[in-house]
Each structure stands twice: as structure tokens, then as C-alpha cells.
């Protein structure tokens, strides 16, 4: 029984999603390419950051913390990325809106983060995930995130 | 002042961790010395507070609640200390930034606490932990925290 | 207005609870004496532990983590202490009961911890708080906790 | 076997932290090497998993989810890794202990995870972090985790 269940599990693991009615999605290879481009930009600038890639459900595909980055950036990068994929927009959009009107109203939205550094990732107009960066200034975080998305 | 604090933050970010095989850390004896100095300052002023010392990962080394302190200060002191070590900066920095622009936007950052009384603790430019104080006014909490750090 | 509120706050801080209809309670001085006795026992035996003292509401009065103790013991010591004060009995009572019948049933009780090392603290038959110890074996944790309570 | 593990644990507890001014730590390069070795083992076996590396405070250094892995494994791998570093022992130790007596009792310890796949990582007898793996059977998760640690 245990083996049958294991077999079923293994079969599901190999299930070819692309043959079914499909949506595009980020593979680990995609995430690694995005992460590598963001990392290269960060190193070039001498900026140490946490880089997070989420799937379209807001669940982690990858996270990488460079040496010496403040611990708080682990959760901040995840929060930015979650905001970006949950609302299909850059966290910079919330930052600008919250600066324009004070922000408390928009902050009542669950998962809305008003600090630059989170970007949604689209393929053919469909959301497939997001990137979140934290560790330096929010504008610098945003530059690194953009370098990552550009590699997708 | 804001620029000076930002500069300090950036300098710490560039500390080259890859050259060191080890990092300094707070011992219990260190925490007790810091706690004793903060307690002495609090008693001298007649202020009753909770004093918390965290390690560099945000985990408790010591906590002490003086008689009669509001129960809420137990969690507030811990939150201030966590904010200080997680972001490698005094909570006063968040307080000032949040007062300047309304604050709700910055409050969307996980672990950011915008009330004075949390201070990071550094050794040779490397973060080793933090102190958080709560119980009187935030400015007074900050004075006690500073007295603690001065004893390290 | 701010000063008036501060004055009220300070007055409440000095409020003499013993003149009112009263219950006994643990002072910080009590907690420090209990903590010191537990620490002395731990050092004599060469055991490194976290020692937690809670008040009768389950809220922290003091916490102390000795060098090198596993980080998990911070939460375990607090959980043991909370179990002891919330149920007015040693966690060893739950340990024995859970061992006798499997334990899943008793584990459905919120805050019940089935591992020795948490002891309630009574004065004149009234619960005033608890001690929780974690870091070595649960039997050794219990010995340290008992040494602490004996000093009260 | 149980005694050997207990002995190892006790020996680590006696490591004299007070003589050292510094402690070793995991760099991102270390985590990447560990992650790469674990990934290679997983691919060789055809097992898809989440691989998590934490620092000595239980905070994320890296996380990587292979394609098709169940979403639940993201949190499971983190929980295993946290248990391993928080208690300085393999989650297999909790698995064996919990199987031997029913387990509900030990499950009342915060952060204790009773499923193989989490391993602490030591350097010179000092805990520096942990690895957590989830996605296939717990025994297979454990094999991947061990392959990772072997590369450190």
C-alpha cells in the first residue's frame, strides 16, 4: 500500500503539466536565472541583499541571503515579493500611493507593502510570480529587482 | 543626521564577512553587564522598565521586568530589540522617518518598530545583538538603552 | 496634557498594591533570588540552560540564557513555565500522565507541556508564578528548577 | 545509538564559549556548496525536493524548491531545519523518540519536529546552522540532507 502511494506520488511528480489546459509558470531554472542576474547587478554595485523569487501563488521558489545582510531583510524581501504577486503590481506603486495620501488607508490592505523592491513577473500577460529584494535603500533594491526581471 | 545614519548603515553593509572565518558574539556576561548598567540608570531616574538583550539572530539572551511595569512592555521591549538587530539601526531612525511622512507606509515593513528604545549593539563594526527598553516614555526608554550599550 | 498623563502614569507605577485587598506576587527581587539559586545549581553541575520566571498571569519577569545553550530552549523554557503556572502543577505531572496513556489526548489541552522542567511557585497556597528550565535532559532541567523554587 | 547521540549533545553543551571571543558561521558560499551537493544527490536519485539552509540563529540563508514539489514542503523543510538548529540534533532523533512512545508528549515541545530530514551543521564542535529537506519520503529527505552536510 505504501509503495502504491509512493508510486502515485512519483507519477504526479513527473506529470507533464504542459499537455493539459495550461498556464505558464516559473521553473526553478527560470528563478535561478532571474536570481543570478539580480545577484550580478548587486555585486557590481557592491550591494548586499536578500533576493526572493515567488511563484504565482505567493509561495517560495528560491531565497538567497548574501553575507552581512541585516536579518530583517529576510522577511522584508518576502513581504515585498508577496505584495508584488498578490496585487500584480510593483510595490513602488503602493509606495507612491501611500506617500501621496498618508498611507494608513492603503496599509489596511492585507499584504500591501509600500516600499520599493518588489516586482511582479509576467509571461504573455499572465502573472507567473514575483521577485523581492531587500538590504540596501529601497530605490537600490528596486534596481536589483529590475535587473532580475530583465533576465526572464 | 539622517544621512549620517544612512552612511553608518552602508559602511556596515560593506564589512567584508568573507575574509573572516568567525564573527564576534554577545556572551551572557556581556548581556548582564549591559543589563546592569541600564538598570542602574533606570533606578537612578526612578523609571521602571523591561530590559531585553537579544543576540545577532534576534533570539533572547536576557529579559528583566522591574516591579509594576505595564505587562505590554514585555512584548514592546522585545519588538524594539528585534527591530534594532534585524535592521541594524536604532528604532529612533524609524520613529523619525515615520513621523516625517505619516508612517503607515514604513510600518508595512515586517519587524519595523517606530518607537525609540531599541538600539543595535556592534563589536568591531559587526552586529552582535541589541537592547530593547520599554516602560516609561520612548525618549526615556532610549536613554536607558543607551546607558546599557555604553557599558559594552 | 502630556505631562499630566506622565504624572498619572508615574503615580500608578508607585501605587502600593499591599494596601489594597491583595494577593501575594513575585517581585523582581524574588525572581532574581530564584534565578540565582537555579543558576548556581546549574553551574555546580556543569549544565548550561535557559531559566525563565513568570508571574501569576504567565507573563515574563525574567529570562536568562547561558552561553552555548541550544536556541530552541528559549521557547521550551517559556512553554514549560507557562504550562506550570497556567495549570498550577509541575510539567512532570503532565509528563507522567502522557507517558501513561500515550499523550495525544492530554496534548489537546492548550499550553499543556509534557516534559519535566516547569514548576509552579506558590506563596501561602496562592500561585504567584512559575519557573521553567531547558537545556539539558528534562530530569536535569527539573533539578535546576527545584533548586530555584527552594530559594523562594 | 540513542546514548551516543545524547553524549554528542552533552559534549557540545560543554564547549567553553567563554574562552572564545568569536564563533564560526556559515557564509552564503558555504550554503551554496551544501545546497549544490544536496541538489546533485536529489537529481541523481530523481527526487524533487525543497532544500533549506539556516544560520545558527534559525534565520534563512537559502531556500530552493525544485519543480513539481508539493507546496507544503516549503514550510516543512523550514520547520525541519529550524528544529535541527534549535535543538542541535537531527530531526531523526525526535522521530525515533516519538515513535518509541507515541510522540504526542514530545510534540508539546515548541519547534520539535519528529520527521527525518533536518540536520544540524557544526564547525569545530560549534553549531553554525542547519539543513532541512522535504519532498520525498522522510528517509530519502534525510539522505539528501546528509549529502549536503558532507560537502561542508
Coordinates of C-alpha atoms in Angstrom, one line a residue:
Chain A
X1 CA 0.0 0.0 0.0
X2 CA 2.8 2.3 1.0
X3 CA 4.6 1.5 -2.2
X4 CA 1.5 2.1 -4.3
X5 CA 1.0 5.5 -2.7
X6 CA 4.7 6.3 -3.3
X7 CA 4.4 5.3 -7.0
X8 CA 1.3 7.5 -7.4
X9 CA 3.3 10.3 -5.8
X10 CA 6.2 9.8 -8.1
X11 CA 3.9 9.7 -11.1
X12 CA 2.4 13.0 -10.1
X13 CA 5.9 14.5 -9.7
X14 CA 6.6 13.7 -13.3
X15 CA 3.2 14.7 -14.6
X16 CA 3.5 16.8 -17.7
X17 CA 1.6 20.0 -16.9
X18 CA 2.2 21.4 -20.4
X19 CA -0.1 18.8 -22.1
X20 CA -3.1 19.9 -20.0
X21 CA -5.1 23.1 -20.3
X22 CA -2.2 25.3 -19.0
X23 CA -0.9 28.5 -17.6
X24 CA 2.7 29.5 -17.9
X25 CA 4.7 29.2 -14.7
X26 CA 8.2 29.9 -13.3
X27 CA 10.5 26.9 -13.2
X28 CA 13.4 26.7 -10.8
X29 CA 15.7 27.2 -13.8
X30 CA 13.8 30.5 -14.5
X31 CA 14.2 31.6 -10.9
X32 CA 17.9 30.7 -10.9
X33 CA 18.4 32.8 -14.0
X34 CA 16.5 35.8 -12.5
X35 CA 18.3 35.4 -9.2
X36 CA 21.7 35.2 -11.0
X37 CA 21.1 38.4 -12.9
X38 CA 19.9 40.2 -9.8
X39 CA 23.0 38.9 -7.9
X40 CA 25.3 40.0 -10.6
X41 CA 23.9 43.6 -10.5
X42 CA 24.1 43.6 -6.7
X43 CA 27.7 42.5 -6.7
X44 CA 28.6 45.0 -9.4
X45 CA 27.2 47.8 -7.3
X46 CA 28.7 46.4 -4.0
X47 CA 25.2 46.0 -2.5
X48 CA 24.4 43.0 -0.2
X49 CA 20.8 41.9 -0.3
X50 CA 18.3 39.1 0.2
X51 CA 16.7 38.0 -3.1
X52 CA 13.4 36.1 -3.1
X53 CA 11.5 34.6 -6.0
X54 CA 7.9 33.5 -5.5
X55 CA 5.5 31.5 -7.8
X56 CA 2.1 32.7 -8.9
X57 CA 0.5 31.5 -5.6
X58 CA 2.9 33.6 -3.5
X59 CA 4.9 30.5 -2.4
X60 CA 8.7 30.4 -2.3
X61 CA 10.8 29.1 -5.2
X62 CA 14.1 30.5 -4.1
X63 CA 15.7 32.7 -1.5
X64 CA 19.3 33.8 -1.1
X65 CA 20.8 36.0 1.6
X66 CA 24.2 37.5 0.9
X67 CA 26.8 37.7 3.7
X68 CA 26.3 40.5 6.2
X69 CA 22.8 41.5 5.2
X70 CA 20.6 42.6 8.0
X71 CA 18.4 39.7 9.2
X72 CA 15.2 41.8 8.9
X73 CA 15.6 41.8 5.1
X74 CA 14.7 38.1 5.0
X75 CA 11.1 38.8 5.9
X76 CA 11.1 42.2 4.2
X77 CA 12.1 40.7 0.8
X78 CA 9.5 38.0 1.2
X79 CA 6.8 40.6 2.1
X80 CA 7.7 42.8 -0.9
X81 CA 7.6 39.8 -3.3
X82 CA 4.3 38.6 -1.8
X83 CA 2.8 42.1 -2.3
X84 CA 4.0 42.2 -5.9
X85 CA 2.5 38.9 -6.9
X86 CA -0.7 39.2 -4.8
X87 CA -1.5 42.6 -6.3
X88 CA 0.1 42.1 -9.7
X89 CA 2.0 45.4 -9.4
X90 CA 5.3 46.8 -8.2
X91 CA 5.5 47.7 -4.6
X92 CA 6.6 51.1 -5.9
X93 CA 3.0 51.7 -6.9
X94 CA 1.9 51.3 -3.3
X95 CA 4.9 53.4 -2.2
X96 CA 3.8 56.3 -4.4
X97 CA 0.2 56.0 -3.5
X98 CA 0.9 55.8 0.2
X99 CA 3.2 58.8 0.0
X100 CA 0.6 60.8 -1.8
X101 CA -2.1 60.4 0.8
X102 CA -0.5 59.4 4.1
X103 CA -0.7 55.7 3.6
X104 CA -2.7 54.4 6.6
X105 CA -5.7 53.7 4.4
X106 CA -3.8 51.6 1.9
X107 CA -1.9 49.9 4.7
X108 CA -5.2 48.3 5.8
X109 CA -5.0 46.1 2.7
X110 CA -3.6 42.7 3.7
X111 CA -0.1 42.1 2.2
X112 CA 0.2 45.6 0.7
X113 CA 3.8 46.8 1.2
X114 CA 4.6 50.4 0.4
X115 CA 8.3 50.1 -0.1
X116 CA 10.1 49.7 -3.5
X117 CA 11.8 46.4 -4.2
X118 CA 9.1 44.0 -5.2
X119 CA 8.2 43.4 -8.8
X120 CA 5.6 41.1 -10.4
X121 CA 6.8 38.8 -13.2
X122 CA 4.6 38.2 -16.2
X123 CA 4.7 35.9 -19.2
X124 CA 2.5 36.7 -22.2
X125 CA 0.5 38.9 -19.9
X126 CA -0.1 36.2 -17.3
X127 CA 1.3 36.6 -13.8
X128 CA 3.8 33.8 -13.1
X129 CA 5.4 35.1 -9.9
X130 CA 7.5 37.9 -8.4
X131 CA 10.8 39.0 -7.1
X132 CA 11.5 40.8 -3.8
X133 CA 14.8 42.4 -2.8
X134 CA 15.8 44.0 0.5
X135 CA 19.1 45.1 2.0
X136 CA 20.1 48.5 0.7
X137 CA 18.0 51.5 0.1
X138 CA 14.5 50.8 -1.4
X139 CA 15.5 52.5 -4.7
X140 CA 18.6 50.3 -4.9
X141 CA 16.6 47.3 -4.0
X142 CA 14.3 48.2 -6.9
X143 CA 17.2 48.4 -9.3
X144 CA 18.4 44.9 -8.4
X145 CA 14.9 43.5 -8.7
X146 CA 14.5 45.1 -12.2
X147 CA 17.8 43.6 -13.2
X148 CA 16.5 40.2 -12.2
X149 CA 13.2 40.5 -14.1
X150 CA 15.1 41.7 -17.2
X151 CA 16.8 38.3 -17.4
X152 CA 13.5 36.4 -17.6
Chain B
X1 CA 21.5 63.3 10.8
X2 CA 19.5 61.1 8.5
X3 CA 22.4 61.0 6.1
X4 CA 24.9 60.2 8.8
X5 CA 22.8 57.2 10.0
X6 CA 22.4 56.0 6.4
X7 CA 26.2 56.3 5.9
X8 CA 26.8 54.2 9.0
X9 CA 24.4 51.6 7.7
X10 CA 26.1 51.4 4.3
X11 CA 29.5 51.2 5.9
X12 CA 28.4 48.2 8.0
X13 CA 27.0 46.6 4.9
X14 CA 30.4 46.7 3.3
X15 CA 32.1 44.9 6.1
X16 CA 33.8 42.0 4.4
X17 CA 32.5 38.9 6.0
X18 CA 34.1 36.6 3.5
X19 CA 37.6 37.4 4.8
X20 CA 36.7 36.4 8.4
X21 CA 36.1 32.8 9.4
X22 CA 34.4 33.8 12.6
X23 CA 32.2 36.6 14.0
X24 CA 32.1 38.2 17.5
X25 CA 29.1 37.5 19.6
X26 CA 27.5 38.6 22.9
X27 CA 28.1 36.4 25.9
X28 CA 25.7 36.2 28.9
X29 CA 28.3 38.1 30.9
X30 CA 28.2 40.9 28.3
X31 CA 24.4 40.9 28.4
X32 CA 24.4 41.0 32.2
X33 CA 26.9 44.0 32.2
X34 CA 24.7 45.8 29.7
X35 CA 21.6 45.0 31.6
X36 CA 23.1 46.1 34.9
X37 CA 24.2 49.5 33.5
X38 CA 20.7 50.0 32.0
X39 CA 19.1 49.0 35.3
X40 CA 21.3 51.4 37.3
X41 CA 20.4 54.3 35.0
X42 CA 16.7 53.4 35.3
X43 CA 16.8 53.2 39.1
X44 CA 18.7 56.5 39.4
X45 CA 16.0 58.2 37.4
X46 CA 13.2 56.3 39.2
X47 CA 11.9 54.7 35.9
X48 CA 10.6 51.2 35.9
X49 CA 11.1 49.2 32.7
X50 CA 11.5 46.0 30.9
X51 CA 15.1 45.5 29.6
X52 CA 15.7 42.9 26.8
X53 CA 19.0 41.8 25.3
X54 CA 19.0 39.8 22.0
X55 CA 21.8 38.0 20.1
X56 CA 22.6 38.7 16.5
X57 CA 19.9 36.3 15.3
X58 CA 17.2 38.1 17.2
X59 CA 17.0 35.4 19.9
X60 CA 16.7 36.2 23.7
X61 CA 19.8 36.3 25.9
X62 CA 18.1 38.0 28.8
X63 CA 14.9 39.8 29.9
X64 CA 14.2 41.6 33.1
X65 CA 10.9 43.2 34.2
X66 CA 11.1 45.7 37.1
X67 CA 8.2 45.7 39.6
X68 CA 5.0 47.5 38.5
X69 CA 5.8 47.8 34.8
X70 CA 2.9 47.5 32.4
X71 CA 2.6 44.0 31.0
X72 CA 2.5 45.3 27.5
X73 CA 6.1 46.4 27.8
X74 CA 7.3 42.8 27.8
X75 CA 6.4 42.4 24.2
X76 CA 7.2 46.0 23.3
X77 CA 10.7 45.8 24.6
X78 CA 11.2 42.6 22.6
X79 CA 9.8 44.1 19.5
X80 CA 12.1 47.2 19.8
X81 CA 15.1 45.0 20.3
X82 CA 14.2 42.8 17.4
X83 CA 13.7 45.8 15.1
X84 CA 17.1 47.2 16.2
X85 CA 19.0 44.0 15.5
X86 CA 17.1 43.0 12.4
X87 CA 17.6 46.4 10.7
X88 CA 21.0 47.2 12.3
X89 CA 19.8 50.6 13.4
X90 CA 18.1 52.4 16.3
X91 CA 14.3 52.3 16.4
X92 CA 14.6 56.1 16.7
X93 CA 15.6 56.1 13.0
X94 CA 12.2 54.5 12.1
X95 CA 10.5 56.8 14.6
X96 CA 11.9 59.9 12.9
X97 CA 11.2 58.6 9.4
X98 CA 7.6 57.6 10.3
X99 CA 6.9 61.0 12.0
X100 CA 8.2 62.8 8.9
X101 CA 5.8 61.1 6.5
X102 CA 2.9 59.7 8.4
X103 CA 4.5 56.4 9.0
X104 CA 1.9 53.9 7.8
X105 CA 4.0 53.2 4.7
X106 CA 7.1 52.3 6.6
X107 CA 5.0 50.3 9.0
X108 CA 4.3 47.8 6.2
X109 CA 7.9 46.6 6.6
X110 CA 7.8 43.5 8.8
X111 CA 9.6 44.0 12.2
X112 CA 10.0 47.8 11.8
X113 CA 9.1 49.5 15.1
X114 CA 8.8 53.3 15.0
X115 CA 9.3 54.0 18.7
X116 CA 12.6 54.9 20.4
X117 CA 14.1 52.4 22.8
X118 CA 15.7 49.8 20.7
X119 CA 19.5 50.0 19.9
X120 CA 21.7 47.7 17.9
X121 CA 24.9 46.5 19.5
X122 CA 28.1 46.3 17.4
X123 CA 31.6 45.0 18.0
X124 CA 34.3 46.0 15.6
X125 CA 31.6 47.0 13.1
X126 CA 29.8 43.7 13.3
X127 CA 26.3 43.4 14.7
X128 CA 26.3 41.2 17.8
X129 CA 22.8 41.9 19.2
X130 CA 20.6 44.6 20.5
X131 CA 18.9 46.1 23.6
X132 CA 15.2 47.0 23.9
X133 CA 13.7 49.0 26.7
X134 CA 10.0 49.8 27.4
X135 CA 8.1 51.1 30.3
X136 CA 8.4 54.9 30.5
X137 CA 8.3 57.5 27.7
X138 CA 10.1 56.4 24.5
X139 CA 12.7 59.1 24.9
X140 CA 13.4 57.8 28.5
X141 CA 13.4 54.3 27.2
X142 CA 16.1 55.4 24.8
X143 CA 18.2 57.0 27.5
X144 CA 18.2 53.7 29.4
X145 CA 19.0 51.7 26.3
X146 CA 22.0 54.0 25.6
X147 CA 23.3 53.6 29.1
X148 CA 23.2 49.9 28.6
X149 CA 25.1 49.9 25.3
X150 CA 27.7 52.3 26.8
X151 CA 28.7 49.6 29.2
X152 CA 29.5 47.1 26.5
Chain C
X1 CA -1.5 67.4 28.9
X2 CA 1.4 65.1 28.1
X3 CA 2.9 65.9 31.5
X4 CA -0.3 65.3 33.3
X5 CA -0.6 61.9 31.7
X6 CA 3.0 61.2 32.5
X7 CA 2.4 62.2 36.2
X8 CA -0.6 59.8 36.3
X9 CA 1.5 57.1 34.9
X10 CA 4.3 57.6 37.4
X11 CA 1.8 57.6 40.3
X12 CA 0.4 54.3 39.1
X13 CA 3.9 52.9 38.9
X14 CA 4.4 53.8 42.6
X15 CA 0.9 52.5 43.6
X16 CA 1.2 50.5 46.8
X17 CA -0.6 47.2 46.0
X18 CA -0.1 45.9 49.5
X19 CA -2.6 48.4 51.0
X20 CA -5.4 47.2 48.8
X21 CA -7.3 43.9 49.0
X22 CA -4.3 41.9 47.9
X23 CA -2.8 38.7 46.5
X24 CA 0.8 37.9 47.0
X25 CA 3.0 38.3 44.0
X26 CA 6.6 37.7 42.8
X27 CA 8.8 40.7 42.8
X28 CA 11.8 41.1 40.5
X29 CA 13.9 40.6 43.7
X30 CA 12.2 37.3 44.3
X31 CA 12.7 36.3 40.7
X32 CA 16.4 37.2 40.9
X33 CA 16.9 35.2 44.0
X34 CA 15.2 32.1 42.4
X35 CA 17.1 32.6 39.2
X36 CA 20.4 32.9 41.1
X37 CA 19.8 29.7 43.1
X38 CA 18.9 27.8 39.9
X39 CA 22.0 29.2 38.1
X40 CA 24.3 28.2 41.0
X41 CA 22.9 24.7 40.8
X42 CA 23.3 24.6 37.0
X43 CA 26.9 25.8 37.2
X44 CA 27.8 23.4 40.0
X45 CA 26.6 20.5 37.8
X46 CA 28.2 22.0 34.6
X47 CA 24.8 22.3 32.9
X48 CA 24.0 25.2 30.6
X49 CA 20.4 26.2 30.5
X50 CA 17.7 28.8 29.9
X51 CA 15.9 29.9 33.1
X52 CA 12.6 31.6 32.9
X53 CA 10.5 33.1 35.7
X54 CA 6.8 34.1 35.0
X55 CA 4.3 35.9 37.1
X56 CA 0.8 34.6 38.0
X57 CA -0.6 35.8 34.7
X58 CA 2.0 33.8 32.7
X59 CA 3.9 36.9 31.8
X60 CA 7.7 37.2 31.9
X61 CA 9.6 38.6 34.9
X62 CA 13.0 37.3 33.9
X63 CA 14.8 35.2 31.3
X64 CA 18.4 34.2 31.2
X65 CA 20.2 32.1 28.6
X66 CA 23.6 30.7 29.5
X67 CA 26.3 30.6 26.8
X68 CA 26.1 27.8 24.3
X69 CA 22.6 26.7 25.1
X70 CA 20.6 25.5 22.1
X71 CA 18.3 28.3 20.8
X72 CA 15.2 26.1 21.0
X73 CA 15.5 26.1 24.8
X74 CA 14.4 29.8 24.8
X75 CA 10.9 28.9 23.7
X76 CA 10.9 25.5 25.5
X77 CA 11.7 27.0 28.9
X78 CA 8.9 29.6 28.4
X79 CA 6.5 26.9 27.4
X80 CA 7.3 24.8 30.4
X81 CA 6.9 27.8 32.7
X82 CA 3.7 28.8 31.1
X83 CA 2.3 25.3 31.5
X84 CA 3.3 25.2 35.2
X85 CA 1.6 28.4 36.1
X86 CA -1.4 28.0 33.8
X87 CA -2.2 24.6 35.3
X88 CA -0.8 25.2 38.8
X89 CA 1.2 22.0 38.6
X90 CA 4.7 20.7 37.6
X91 CA 5.1 19.8 33.9
X92 CA 6.3 16.4 35.3
X93 CA 2.6 15.7 36.2
X94 CA 1.7 16.0 32.5
X95 CA 4.8 14.1 31.5
X96 CA 3.8 11.1 33.7
X97 CA 0.1 11.3 32.6
X98 CA 1.0 11.5 29.0
X99 CA 3.5 8.6 29.3
X100 CA 0.8 6.5 31.0
X101 CA -1.8 6.8 28.3
X102 CA 0.0 7.8 25.0
X103 CA -0.4 11.5 25.5
X104 CA -2.3 12.7 22.4
X105 CA -5.4 13.3 24.4
X106 CA -3.7 15.5 27.0
X107 CA -1.7 17.3 24.4
X108 CA -5.0 18.7 23.1
X109 CA -5.1 21.0 26.1
X110 CA -3.7 24.4 25.2
X111 CA -0.4 25.1 26.9
X112 CA 0.0 21.7 28.4
X113 CA 3.7 20.7 28.1
X114 CA 4.5 17.0 28.9
X115 CA 8.2 17.5 29.6
X116 CA 9.8 18.0 33.1
X117 CA 11.4 21.3 33.9
X118 CA 8.4 23.6 34.7
X119 CA 7.4 24.2 38.3
X120 CA 4.6 26.4 39.7
X121 CA 5.6 28.8 42.6
X122 CA 3.2 29.2 45.5
X123 CA 3.1 31.6 48.5
X124 CA 0.7 30.7 51.3
X125 CA -1.1 28.3 49.0
X126 CA -1.6 31.0 46.3
X127 CA 0.0 30.7 42.9
X128 CA 2.4 33.6 42.3
X129 CA 4.2 32.4 39.2
X130 CA 6.5 29.7 37.9
X131 CA 9.9 28.7 36.8
X132 CA 10.8 26.9 33.5
X133 CA 14.2 25.4 32.7
X134 CA 15.5 23.9 29.4
X135 CA 18.9 23.0 28.1
X136 CA 20.0 19.6 29.4
X137 CA 17.9 16.4 30.0
X138 CA 14.4 17.0 31.3
X139 CA 15.2 15.4 34.6
X140 CA 18.2 17.7 35.0
X141 CA 16.1 20.7 34.0
X142 CA 13.7 19.6 36.8
X143 CA 16.6 19.5 39.3
X144 CA 17.6 23.0 38.4
X145 CA 14.0 24.3 38.6
X146 CA 13.6 22.8 42.0
X147 CA 16.8 24.4 43.3
X148 CA 15.3 27.7 42.2
X149 CA 12.0 27.3 43.9
X150 CA 13.7 26.1 47.1
X151 CA 15.3 29.6 47.3
X152 CA 11.9 31.4 47.4
Chain D
X1 CA 22.6 4.8 19.3
X2 CA 20.3 6.9 21.5
X3 CA 23.1 7.2 24.1
X4 CA 25.7 8.1 21.5
X5 CA 23.5 11.0 20.3
X6 CA 22.9 12.1 23.8
X7 CA 26.6 12.0 24.5
X8 CA 27.3 14.1 21.5
X9 CA 24.7 16.6 22.6
X10 CA 26.2 16.8 26.1
X11 CA 29.7 17.3 24.8
X12 CA 28.5 20.2 22.6
X13 CA 26.9 21.7 25.7
X14 CA 30.2 21.8 27.4
X15 CA 32.0 23.6 24.7
X16 CA 33.5 26.6 26.5
X17 CA 32.2 29.6 24.8
X18 CA 33.6 32.0 27.4
X19 CA 37.1 31.3 26.2
X20 CA 36.4 32.3 22.6
X21 CA 35.7 35.9 21.6
X22 CA 34.3 34.8 18.3
X23 CA 32.2 31.9 16.8
X24 CA 32.4 30.4 13.3
X25 CA 29.4 30.9 11.0
X26 CA 28.0 29.8 7.6
X27 CA 28.7 32.0 4.6
X28 CA 26.5 32.1 1.6
X29 CA 29.3 30.4 -0.3
X30 CA 29.1 27.5 2.3
X31 CA 25.3 27.3 1.9
X32 CA 25.6 27.2 -1.8
X33 CA 28.1 24.4 -1.7
X34 CA 25.9 22.4 0.7
X35 CA 22.8 23.1 -1.4
X36 CA 24.6 22.1 -4.6
X37 CA 25.7 18.8 -3.1
X38 CA 22.2 18.1 -1.8
X39 CA 20.7 19.0 -5.2
X40 CA 23.1 16.8 -7.1
X41 CA 22.2 13.8 -4.8
X42 CA 18.5 14.6 -5.3
X43 CA 18.8 14.8 -9.1
X44 CA 20.9 11.6 -9.3
X45 CA 18.1 9.8 -7.4
X46 CA 15.3 11.5 -9.3
X47 CA 13.9 13.1 -6.2
X48 CA 12.3 16.6 -6.3
X49 CA 12.6 18.5 -3.0
X50 CA 12.8 21.8 -1.2
X51 CA 16.3 22.4 0.3
X52 CA 16.7 25.0 3.1
X53 CA 19.8 26.3 4.8
X54 CA 19.6 28.2 8.1
X55 CA 22.2 30.1 10.1
X56 CA 22.8 29.5 13.8
X57 CA 20.0 31.7 14.9
X58 CA 17.5 29.9 12.8
X59 CA 17.3 32.5 10.1
X60 CA 17.3 31.7 6.3
X61 CA 20.4 31.8 4.3
X62 CA 19.0 30.0 1.3
X63 CA 15.9 28.1 0.0
X64 CA 15.4 26.3 -3.2
X65 CA 12.3 24.5 -4.5
X66 CA 12.7 22.1 -7.4
X67 CA 9.9 21.9 -10.0
X68 CA 6.8 20.0 -9.1
X69 CA 7.4 19.7 -5.4
X70 CA 4.4 19.9 -3.1
X71 CA 3.9 23.4 -1.8
X72 CA 3.7 22.1 1.8
X73 CA 7.3 21.1 1.6
X74 CA 8.3 24.8 1.7
X75 CA 7.2 25.1 5.3
X76 CA 8.1 21.5 6.2
X77 CA 11.7 21.9 5.1
X78 CA 12.0 25.1 7.1
X79 CA 10.5 23.5 10.2
X80 CA 12.8 20.6 10.0
X81 CA 15.8 22.9 9.6
X82 CA 14.7 25.1 12.5
X83 CA 14.2 22.0 14.7
X84 CA 17.7 20.8 13.8
X85 CA 19.5 24.0 14.6
X86 CA 17.3 24.9 17.6
X87 CA 17.9 21.6 19.3
X88 CA 21.4 20.9 17.9
X89 CA 20.3 17.4 16.8
X90 CA 18.9 15.6 13.7
X91 CA 15.1 15.6 13.5
X92 CA 15.6 11.8 13.2
X93 CA 16.4 11.8 16.9
X94 CA 12.9 13.2 17.6
X95 CA 11.4 10.8 15.1
X96 CA 12.8 7.8 16.9
X97 CA 11.9 9.1 20.3
X98 CA 8.4 9.9 19.2
X99 CA 7.9 6.6 17.5
X100 CA 9.1 4.8 20.7
X101 CA 6.5 6.3 23.0
X102 CA 3.6 7.6 20.9
X103 CA 5.1 11.0 20.4
X104 CA 2.3 13.4 21.4
X105 CA 4.2 14.2 24.6
X106 CA 7.5 15.2 22.9
X107 CA 5.4 17.2 20.3
X108 CA 4.4 19.6 23.1
X109 CA 8.0 21.0 22.9
X110 CA 7.9 24.1 20.7
X111 CA 9.8 23.7 17.4
X112 CA 10.4 19.9 17.9
X113 CA 9.8 18.2 14.5
X114 CA 9.6 14.4 14.6
X115 CA 10.3 13.6 10.9
X116 CA 13.7 12.9 9.4
X117 CA 15.2 15.4 7.0
X118 CA 16.7 18.1 9.3
X119 CA 20.3 18.0 10.2
X120 CA 22.4 20.5 12.4
X121 CA 25.7 21.7 10.9
X122 CA 28.7 22.1 13.2
X123 CA 32.1 23.5 12.7
X124 CA 34.8 22.6 15.3
X125 CA 32.0 21.5 17.6
X126 CA 30.1 24.7 17.4
X127 CA 26.6 24.9 15.8
X128 CA 26.7 27.1 12.7
X129 CA 23.3 26.3 11.1
X130 CA 21.3 23.5 9.7
X131 CA 19.8 22.0 6.5
X132 CA 16.2 20.9 6.1
X133 CA 14.9 18.8 3.2
X134 CA 11.3 17.9 2.3
X135 CA 9.6 16.5 -0.8
X136 CA 10.1 12.7 -0.9
X137 CA 9.9 10.1 1.9
X138 CA 11.5 11.3 5.2
X139 CA 14.2 8.7 4.8
X140 CA 15.0 10.0 1.4
X141 CA 14.9 13.6 2.6
X142 CA 17.4 12.5 5.2
X143 CA 19.8 11.0 2.6
X144 CA 19.7 14.3 0.6
X145 CA 20.3 16.4 3.8
X146 CA 23.3 14.2 4.7
X147 CA 24.8 14.6 1.2
X148 CA 24.5 18.3 1.7
X149 CA 26.2 18.3 5.1
X150 CA 29.0 16.0 3.8
X151 CA 30.0 18.8 1.4
X152 CA 30.6 21.4 4.2

